[in-house]
mmCIF file of C-alpha atoms in Angstrom:
data_model
loop_
_atom_site.group_PDB
_atom_site.id
_atom_site.type_symbol
_atom_site.label_atom_id
_atom_site.label_comp_id
_atom_site.label_asym_id
_atom_site.label_seq_id
_atom_site.Cartn_x
_atom_site.Cartn_y
_atom_site.Cartn_z
ATOM 1 C CA MET A 440 61.169 -85.297 71.326
ATOM 2 C CA ALA A 441 58.452 -86.846 69.201
ATOM 3 C CA LEU A 442 54.844 -85.786 69.651
ATOM 4 C CA PHE A 443 53.986 -89.350 70.657
ATOM 5 C CA SER A 444 56.205 -89.136 73.749
ATOM 6 C CA LEU A 445 54.278 -86.079 74.918
ATOM 7 C CA PHE A 446 51.147 -88.166 75.458
ATOM 8 C CA PRO A 447 51.735 -88.476 79.241
ATOM 9 C CA LEU A 448 51.988 -84.689 79.478
ATOM 10 C CA TYR A 449 48.722 -84.237 77.607
ATOM 11 C CA CYS A 450 47.150 -86.646 80.077
ATOM 12 C CA LEU A 451 48.610 -84.588 82.910
ATOM 13 C CA ILE A 452 46.952 -81.467 81.519
ATOM 14 C CA ALA A 453 43.648 -83.333 81.233
ATOM 15 C CA ALA A 454 43.990 -84.557 84.833
ATOM 16 C CA ALA A 455 44.578 -80.979 85.987
ATOM 17 C CA ALA A 456 41.357 -79.923 84.262
ATOM 18 C CA LEU A 457 39.493 -82.828 85.884
ATOM 19 C CA VAL A 458 40.419 -81.470 89.312
ATOM 20 C CA TYR A 459 38.105 -78.537 88.630
ATOM 21 C CA PHE A 460 35.278 -80.480 86.980
ATOM 22 C CA PRO A 461 33.351 -81.034 90.271
ATOM 23 C CA TYR A 462 33.721 -77.385 91.163
ATOM 24 C CA GLY A 463 31.136 -76.428 88.550
ATOM 25 C CA PHE A 464 28.563 -78.249 90.677
ATOM 26 C CA VAL A 465 29.794 -76.422 93.772
ATOM 27 C CA ALA A 466 29.329 -73.109 91.967
ATOM 28 C CA ALA A 467 25.782 -74.079 90.986
ATOM 29 C CA GLY A 468 25.034 -74.956 94.606
ATOM 30 C CA ARG A 469 26.437 -71.668 95.827
ATOM 31 C CA ILE A 470 24.194 -69.757 93.464
ATOM 32 C CA THR A 471 21.101 -71.558 94.783
ATOM 33 C CA VAL A 472 21.836 -70.610 98.413
ATOM 34 C CA GLY A 473 23.025 -67.096 97.672
ATOM 35 C CA LEU A 474 26.657 -66.348 96.985
ATOM 36 C CA ASP A 475 28.491 -64.804 99.940
ATOM 37 C CA LEU A 476 31.862 -63.569 98.723
ATOM 38 C CA ALA A 477 32.724 -62.245 102.186
ATOM 39 C CA ALA A 478 32.604 -65.740 103.717
ATOM 40 C CA PRO A 479 32.684 -68.358 100.943
ATOM 41 C CA ARG A 480 33.769 -71.242 103.200
ATOM 42 C CA ALA A 481 31.042 -70.507 105.731
ATOM 43 C CA MET A 482 28.496 -71.356 103.056
ATOM 44 C CA PHE A 483 29.420 -75.051 103.006
ATOM 45 C CA ASP A 484 26.815 -76.192 105.529
ATOM 46 C CA LYS A 485 24.124 -74.342 103.574
ATOM 47 C CA LEU A 486 24.949 -76.022 100.270
ATOM 48 C CA PRO A 487 22.651 -78.694 98.867
ATOM 49 C CA PRO A 488 23.957 -82.245 99.445
ATOM 50 C CA TYR A 489 25.090 -82.677 95.819
ATOM 51 C CA ALA A 490 27.238 -79.539 96.091
ATOM 52 C CA GLN A 491 28.750 -80.736 99.371
ATOM 53 C CA ARG A 492 29.656 -84.035 97.692
ATOM 54 C CA ALA A 493 31.087 -82.080 94.747
ATOM 55 C CA THR A 494 33.311 -80.208 97.203
ATOM 56 C CA TRP A 495 34.591 -83.502 98.575
ATOM 57 C CA ALA A 496 35.119 -84.844 95.038
ATOM 58 C CA HIS A 497 37.129 -81.712 94.215
ATOM 59 C CA GLN A 498 39.277 -82.139 97.328
ATOM 60 C CA ASN A 499 39.879 -85.819 96.578
ATOM 61 C CA ALA A 500 40.801 -84.953 92.997
ATOM 62 C CA TRP A 501 43.754 -82.951 94.315
ATOM 63 C CA GLU A 502 44.959 -85.948 96.295
ATOM 64 C CA SER A 503 44.745 -88.161 93.219
ATOM 65 C CA PHE A 504 46.350 -85.559 90.969
ATOM 66 C CA ILE A 505 49.539 -85.499 93.032
ATOM 67 C CA LEU A 506 50.242 -89.201 92.506
ATOM 68 C CA PHE A 507 49.042 -89.218 88.906
ATOM 69 C CA GLY A 508 51.237 -86.213 88.168
ATOM 70 C CA ALA A 509 54.261 -88.123 89.414
ATOM 71 C CA ALA A 510 53.262 -91.177 87.358
ATOM 72 C CA ALA A 511 52.720 -89.145 84.177
ATOM 73 C CA LEU A 512 56.065 -87.402 84.589
ATOM 74 C CA MET A 513 57.743 -90.762 85.223
ATOM 75 C CA ALA A 514 56.186 -92.087 81.997
ATOM 76 C CA CYS A 515 57.434 -89.069 80.073
ATOM 77 C CA ILE A 516 60.954 -89.163 81.515
ATOM 78 C CA THR A 517 61.363 -92.916 81.022
ATOM 79 C CA GLN A 518 59.722 -92.648 77.573
ATOM 80 C CA GLN A 519 57.091 -95.249 78.346
ATOM 81 C CA ASP A 520 55.173 -94.814 75.108
ATOM 82 C CA THR A 521 53.763 -98.311 75.032
ATOM 83 C CA ASP A 522 50.106 -98.975 74.409
ATOM 84 C CA TRP A 523 50.071 -100.591 77.868
ATOM 85 C CA VAL A 524 51.098 -97.402 79.686
ATOM 86 C CA GLN A 525 49.017 -95.139 77.483
ATOM 87 C CA GLY A 526 45.999 -97.316 78.153
ATOM 88 C CA TRP A 527 46.497 -96.951 81.903
ATOM 89 C CA LEU A 528 46.988 -93.198 81.558
ATOM 90 C CA LEU A 529 43.617 -92.995 79.825
ATOM 91 C CA ALA A 530 42.052 -95.437 82.290
ATOM 92 C CA HIS A 531 43.030 -93.121 85.130
ATOM 93 C CA LEU A 532 41.402 -90.134 83.422
ATOM 94 C CA VAL A 533 38.170 -91.988 82.700
ATOM 95 C CA ALA A 534 38.070 -93.446 86.215
ATOM 96 C CA ARG A 535 38.571 -90.041 87.825
ATOM 97 C CA PHE A 536 35.873 -88.450 85.669
ATOM 98 C CA LEU A 537 33.462 -91.220 86.649
ATOM 99 C CA TYR A 538 34.566 -90.906 90.274
ATOM 100 C CA ALA A 539 33.391 -87.291 90.337
ATOM 101 C CA ILE A 540 30.109 -88.167 88.631
ATOM 102 C CA PHE A 541 29.400 -91.046 91.022
ATOM 103 C CA TYR A 542 30.394 -88.970 94.051
ATOM 104 C CA ILE A 543 28.095 -86.096 93.108
ATOM 105 C CA ALA A 544 25.274 -88.515 92.225
ATOM 106 C CA ASN A 545 25.757 -90.274 95.590
ATOM 107 C CA ILE A 546 26.453 -93.767 94.230
ATOM 108 C CA PRO A 547 29.057 -94.969 96.767
ATOM 109 C CA ILE A 548 29.797 -98.432 95.344
ATOM 110 C CA LEU A 549 30.540 -97.099 91.857
ATOM 111 C CA ARG A 550 32.463 -94.187 93.338
ATOM 112 C CA SER A 551 34.648 -96.621 95.278
ATOM 113 C CA ALA A 552 35.143 -98.834 92.228
ATOM 114 C CA SER A 553 36.212 -95.908 90.054
ATOM 115 C CA TRP A 554 38.549 -94.709 92.812
ATOM 116 C CA ALA A 555 40.137 -98.173 92.907
ATOM 117 C CA VAL A 556 40.593 -98.271 89.125
ATOM 118 C CA GLY A 557 42.156 -94.795 89.057
ATOM 119 C CA THR A 558 44.489 -95.584 91.933
ATOM 120 C CA ALA A 559 45.472 -98.944 90.441
ATOM 121 C CA ALA A 560 46.133 -97.287 87.079
ATOM 122 C CA THR A 561 48.508 -94.825 88.712
ATOM 123 C CA GLY A 562 50.343 -97.625 90.501
ATOM 124 C CA ILE A 563 50.615 -99.710 87.332
ATOM 125 C CA ILE A 564 52.073 -96.748 85.424
ATOM 126 C CA MET A 565 54.673 -96.203 88.137
ATOM 127 C CA LEU A 566 55.606 -99.887 88.206
ATOM 128 C CA ALA A 567 55.979 -99.943 84.418
ATOM 129 C CA CYS A 568 58.292 -96.941 84.592
ATOM 130 C CA VAL A 569 60.670 -98.669 87.001
ATOM 131 C CA GLY A 570 60.645 -101.878 84.994
ATOM 132 C CA LEU A 571 58.272 -103.909 87.153
ATOM 133 C CA GLY A 572 55.290 -103.711 84.866
ATOM 134 C CA ARG A 573 54.515 -105.084 81.459
#
């Protein structure tokens, strides 16, 4: 298998890392309210609003990762190494990074737009893999 065909798998690894990106903000919030290792989930209501939003961004990232993981594996298996598919793989990653930023910064309209782009990118990749895309 050529290195070029591994591109979807590299994107999958990057997407897995993006799941944890918002959690750095959660950790910072936990430090500001006093870390309670005995009851870490009970701390949620005490977290600053940005850290609460970061928690929600982290949870949503898991939901997105499941579908993107399937799409990336489909692209790898069907050897969709076109610029079209690779562009949408990257678009998903950028959109999901921005989604977390906009969620934490409390900019709902941009958060929703980046969610839509990331979700559309995943759908377009899947359609391309079954022959319905470009």
